[in-house]
Short mmCIF file of N, CA and C in Angstrom, two decimals:
data_model
loop_
_atom_site.label_atom_id
_atom_site.label_comp_id
_atom_site.label_asym_id
_atom_site.label_seq_id
_atom_site.Cartn_x
_atom_site.Cartn_y
_atom_site.Cartn_z
N UNK K 126 -17.11 1.51 -3.63
CA UNK K 126 -16.86 3.02 -3.12
C UNK K 126 -17.37 3.43 -1.87
N UNK K 127 -16.70 4.31 -1.26
CA UNK K 127 -17.47 4.70 0.17
C UNK K 127 -16.87 6.28 0.10
N UNK K 128 -17.58 7.07 1.06
CA UNK K 128 -17.42 8.28 1.37
C UNK K 128 -16.65 8.31 2.63
N UNK K 129 -15.56 9.21 2.54
CA UNK K 129 -14.87 9.58 3.91
C UNK K 129 -14.12 10.86 4.17
N UNK K 130 -14.32 11.50 5.15
CA UNK K 130 -13.71 12.51 5.65
C UNK K 130 -12.27 12.69 6.00
N UNK K 131 -11.49 13.54 5.62
CA UNK K 131 -10.38 13.54 5.98
C UNK K 131 -9.90 15.11 6.10
N UNK K 132 -8.78 15.22 7.04
CA UNK K 132 -8.36 16.56 7.43
C UNK K 132 -7.28 16.98 6.38
N UNK K 133 -7.19 18.26 6.15
CA UNK K 133 -6.12 18.58 4.91
C UNK K 133 -5.37 19.78 5.77
N UNK K 134 -4.17 19.84 5.62
CA UNK K 134 -3.74 21.05 6.40
C UNK K 134 -3.25 21.83 5.07
N UNK K 135 -3.73 23.48 5.18
CA UNK K 135 -3.29 24.32 4.30
C UNK K 135 -2.51 25.38 4.94
N UNK K 136 -1.26 25.37 5.59
CA UNK K 136 -0.79 26.11 5.92
C UNK K 136 -1.05 26.21 7.69
N UNK K 137 -1.56 27.76 7.78
CA UNK K 137 -2.12 27.69 9.07
C UNK K 137 -3.36 27.45 9.37
N UNK K 138 -4.22 26.69 8.70
CA UNK K 138 -5.37 26.61 8.88
C UNK K 138 -5.61 25.00 8.62
N UNK K 139 -6.68 24.22 9.16
CA UNK K 139 -7.27 22.79 8.57
C UNK K 139 -8.59 22.98 8.16
N UNK K 140 -8.45 21.86 7.32
CA UNK K 140 -10.00 22.14 6.68
C UNK K 140 -10.62 20.61 6.48
N UNK K 141 -11.39 20.31 6.29
CA UNK K 141 -12.25 19.01 6.01
C UNK K 141 -12.19 18.78 4.80
N UNK K 142 -12.02 17.48 4.19
CA UNK K 142 -12.49 17.24 2.51
C UNK K 142 -13.14 16.19 2.40
N UNK K 143 -14.05 16.09 1.84
CA UNK K 143 -15.07 14.83 1.77
C UNK K 143 -14.45 14.14 0.38
N UNK K 144 -14.14 12.94 0.51
CA UNK K 144 -13.63 12.31 -0.75
C UNK K 144 -14.28 10.67 -0.98
N UNK K 145 -14.37 10.65 -2.37
CA UNK K 145 -14.77 9.02 -2.52
C UNK K 145 -13.80 8.15 -2.84
N UNK K 146 -13.69 6.82 -2.09
CA UNK K 146 -12.74 6.14 -1.84
C UNK K 146 -12.87 4.67 -2.57
N UNK K 147 -12.17 4.19 -4.03
CA UNK K 147 -12.24 3.43 -4.12
C UNK K 147 -10.92 2.34 -3.98
N UNK K 148 -11.07 1.10 -4.00
CA UNK K 148 -9.66 0.33 -4.10
C UNK K 148 -9.88 -0.59 -4.97
N UNK K 149 -8.77 -0.56 -6.02
CA UNK K 149 -8.41 -1.44 -7.06
C UNK K 149 -7.38 -1.57 -7.62
N UNK K 150 -7.28 -1.82 -8.84
CA UNK K 150 -5.91 -2.08 -9.32
C UNK K 150 -5.74 -0.99 -10.33
N UNK K 151 -4.54 -0.65 -10.59
CA UNK K 151 -4.28 0.33 -11.88
C UNK K 151 -4.19 -0.59 -12.75
N UNK K 152 -4.57 -0.55 -14.00
CA UNK K 152 -4.92 -1.03 -15.42
C UNK K 152 -4.09 -0.47 -16.14
N UNK K 153 -3.46 -1.28 -17.60
CA UNK K 153 -3.64 -0.45 -18.91
C UNK K 153 -4.02 -1.40 -19.80
N UNK K 154 -4.32 -0.75 -20.62
CA UNK K 154 -4.97 -1.42 -21.90
C UNK K 154 -3.77 -2.11 -22.83
N UNK K 155 -3.83 -3.21 -23.05
CA UNK K 155 -2.71 -4.17 -23.65
C UNK K 155 -2.97 -5.28 -24.73
N UNK K 156 -2.97 -5.25 -25.64
CA UNK K 156 -3.50 -5.57 -26.90
C UNK K 156 -5.24 -6.02 -26.90
N UNK K 157 -5.61 -4.68 -26.53
CA UNK K 157 -7.37 -4.66 -26.43
C UNK K 157 -7.74 -5.26 -25.23
N UNK K 158 -6.98 -5.55 -24.17
CA UNK K 158 -7.50 -6.13 -22.99
C UNK K 158 -6.86 -5.39 -21.89
N UNK K 159 -7.82 -5.17 -20.63
CA UNK K 159 -7.42 -4.71 -19.61
C UNK K 159 -6.61 -5.11 -18.59
N UNK K 160 -5.56 -4.93 -18.23
CA UNK K 160 -4.24 -5.88 -17.86
C UNK K 160 -4.03 -4.97 -16.46
N UNK K 161 -3.81 -5.52 -15.39
CA UNK K 161 -3.57 -5.16 -13.95
C UNK K 161 -2.00 -4.67 -13.91
N UNK K 162 -1.94 -3.40 -13.46
CA UNK K 162 -0.36 -2.81 -13.34
C UNK K 162 0.09 -3.22 -12.26
N UNK K 163 -0.50 -3.51 -11.24
CA UNK K 163 -0.20 -3.68 -9.71
C UNK K 163 -0.84 -5.14 -9.21
N UNK K 164 -0.03 -5.44 -8.53
CA UNK K 164 -0.27 -6.94 -7.99
C UNK K 164 -1.09 -6.71 -6.44
N UNK K 165 -0.97 -5.58 -5.66
CA UNK K 165 -1.83 -5.32 -4.43
C UNK K 165 -2.59 -4.40 -4.94
N UNK K 166 -3.94 -4.24 -4.35
CA UNK K 166 -4.97 -3.26 -4.86
C UNK K 166 -4.31 -2.05 -4.11
N UNK K 167 -4.99 -0.92 -5.31
CA UNK K 167 -4.66 0.53 -4.65
C UNK K 167 -5.81 1.08 -3.90
N UNK K 168 -5.41 2.35 -3.26
CA UNK K 168 -6.44 3.31 -2.74
C UNK K 168 -6.44 4.41 -3.74
N UNK K 169 -7.66 4.82 -4.39
CA UNK K 169 -7.99 5.85 -5.27
C UNK K 169 -8.81 6.90 -4.41
N UNK K 170 -8.46 8.06 -4.32
CA UNK K 170 -9.35 8.92 -4.08
C UNK K 170 -9.83 10.19 -4.85
N UNK K 171 -11.00 10.68 -4.86
CA UNK K 171 -11.56 11.65 -5.90
C UNK K 171 -12.03 12.50 -4.62
N UNK K 172 -11.67 13.93 -4.88
CA UNK K 172 -12.16 14.94 -3.96
C UNK K 172 -13.94 15.14 -4.20
N UNK K 173 -14.57 15.22 -3.57
CA UNK K 173 -16.02 15.46 -3.90
C UNK K 173 -16.48 16.76 -3.33
N UNK K 174 -15.63 17.48 -2.10
CA UNK K 174 -15.72 18.70 -1.60
C UNK K 174 -14.97 19.31 -0.67
N UNK K 175 -14.52 20.21 -0.35
CA UNK K 175 -13.73 20.75 0.50
C UNK K 175 -14.65 21.92 1.53
N UNK K 176 -14.85 21.50 2.65
CA UNK K 176 -15.57 22.67 3.57
C UNK K 176 -14.77 24.19 3.63
N UNK K 177 -15.46 24.92 3.14
CA UNK K 177 -14.91 26.17 3.55
C UNK K 177 -14.57 26.75 5.01
N UNK K 178 -15.12 26.18 6.06
CA UNK K 178 -14.82 26.69 7.57
C UNK K 178 -13.23 26.04 7.59
N UNK K 179 -12.75 26.93 8.34
CA UNK K 179 -11.37 26.74 8.85
C UNK K 179 -11.16 26.39 10.37
N UNK K 180 -10.07 25.86 10.70
CA UNK K 180 -9.94 25.16 12.07
C UNK K 180 -8.59 25.49 11.99
N UNK K 181 -8.23 25.65 13.96
CA UNK K 181 -6.84 25.54 14.14
C UNK K 181 -6.34 24.58 14.72
N UNK K 182 -7.09 23.43 15.11
CA UNK K 182 -6.53 22.07 15.63
C UNK K 182 -7.62 21.21 15.49
N UNK K 183 -6.96 20.00 15.72
CA UNK K 183 -7.52 18.86 15.34
C UNK K 183 -8.91 18.43 16.27
N UNK K 184 -8.68 19.36 17.18
CA UNK K 184 -9.64 19.07 18.55
C UNK K 184 -11.03 19.73 17.68
N UNK K 185 -10.84 20.93 17.09
CA UNK K 185 -11.91 21.73 16.92
C UNK K 185 -12.76 20.60 15.73
N UNK K 186 -11.92 20.23 14.91
CA UNK K 186 -12.38 19.43 13.69
C UNK K 186 -13.05 18.17 14.41
N UNK K 187 -12.75 17.56 15.17
CA UNK K 187 -13.22 16.46 16.08
C UNK K 187 -14.78 16.64 16.21
N UNK K 188 -14.67 17.79 16.96
CA UNK K 188 -15.93 18.31 17.75
C UNK K 188 -16.93 18.58 16.43
N UNK K 189 -16.55 19.43 15.76
CA UNK K 189 -17.20 19.51 14.67
C UNK K 189 -17.90 18.22 13.65
N UNK K 190 -16.83 17.31 13.41
CA UNK K 190 -17.26 16.14 12.98
C UNK K 190 -18.25 15.54 13.90
N UNK K 191 -18.64 15.48 15.30
CA UNK K 191 -19.43 15.03 15.69
C UNK K 191 -20.74 15.56 15.92
N UNK K 192 -21.09 16.62 15.25
CA UNK K 192 -22.35 17.28 14.85
C UNK K 192 -23.24 16.61 14.14
N UNK K 193 -24.49 16.86 14.47
CA UNK K 193 -25.83 16.13 13.92
C UNK K 193 -25.82 16.61 12.29
N UNK K 194 -25.14 18.05 12.03
CA UNK K 194 -25.43 18.46 10.59
C UNK K 194 -24.17 17.78 9.68
N UNK K 195 -22.92 17.27 10.47
CA UNK K 195 -22.17 17.16 9.78
C UNK K 195 -22.20 15.70 9.40
N UNK K 196 -22.55 14.76 10.41
CA UNK K 196 -22.98 13.45 10.42
C UNK K 196 -24.05 13.35 9.24
N UNK K 197 -24.97 14.10 9.11
CA UNK K 197 -26.16 14.39 8.16
C UNK K 197 -25.69 14.31 6.75
N UNK K 198 -24.86 15.30 6.59
CA UNK K 198 -24.08 15.66 5.18
C UNK K 198 -23.16 14.38 4.81
N UNK K 199 -22.59 13.64 5.73
CA UNK K 199 -21.81 12.53 5.12
C UNK K 199 -22.65 11.37 4.88
N UNK K 200 -23.98 11.24 5.52
CA UNK K 200 -24.96 10.01 5.38
C UNK K 200 -25.61 10.45 4.09
N UNK K 201 -25.85 11.73 3.50
CA UNK K 201 -26.65 12.09 2.45
C UNK K 201 -25.52 12.09 1.19
N UNK K 202 -24.22 12.41 1.38
CA UNK K 202 -23.51 12.10 0.17
C UNK K 202 -23.15 10.76 -0.21
N UNK K 203 -22.80 9.68 0.89
CA UNK K 203 -22.76 8.18 0.80
C UNK K 203 -24.26 8.13 0.35
N UNK K 204 -25.45 8.21 0.80
CA UNK K 204 -26.53 7.80 -0.07
C UNK K 204 -27.08 7.82 -1.47
N UNK K 205 -26.30 9.56 -2.00
CA UNK K 205 -26.72 9.90 -3.04
C UNK K 205 -25.64 10.02 -3.93
N UNK K 206 -24.36 9.83 -3.63
CA UNK K 206 -23.21 10.02 -4.46
C UNK K 206 -22.99 8.63 -5.23
N UNK K 207 -23.06 7.37 -4.48
CA UNK K 207 -22.99 6.18 -5.14
C UNK K 207 -23.69 5.76 -6.23
#
């Protein structure tokens, strides 16, 4: 599992969402055993948090994501979430 930041568009504004990402197979329980439903691994995302700060364009977001405080947030989430 890893922690990633992604940009979400909520109409007029854009926000940053932090997600945990896991890659694996969809499985079902069949005859008491877990069986893969897919041949290729899939990407599963779970939302950890969405920042309340709104942005008007991707260049603003990229500038914010390069700040020391944002990088520190991601680092701490990666360290403590897993």
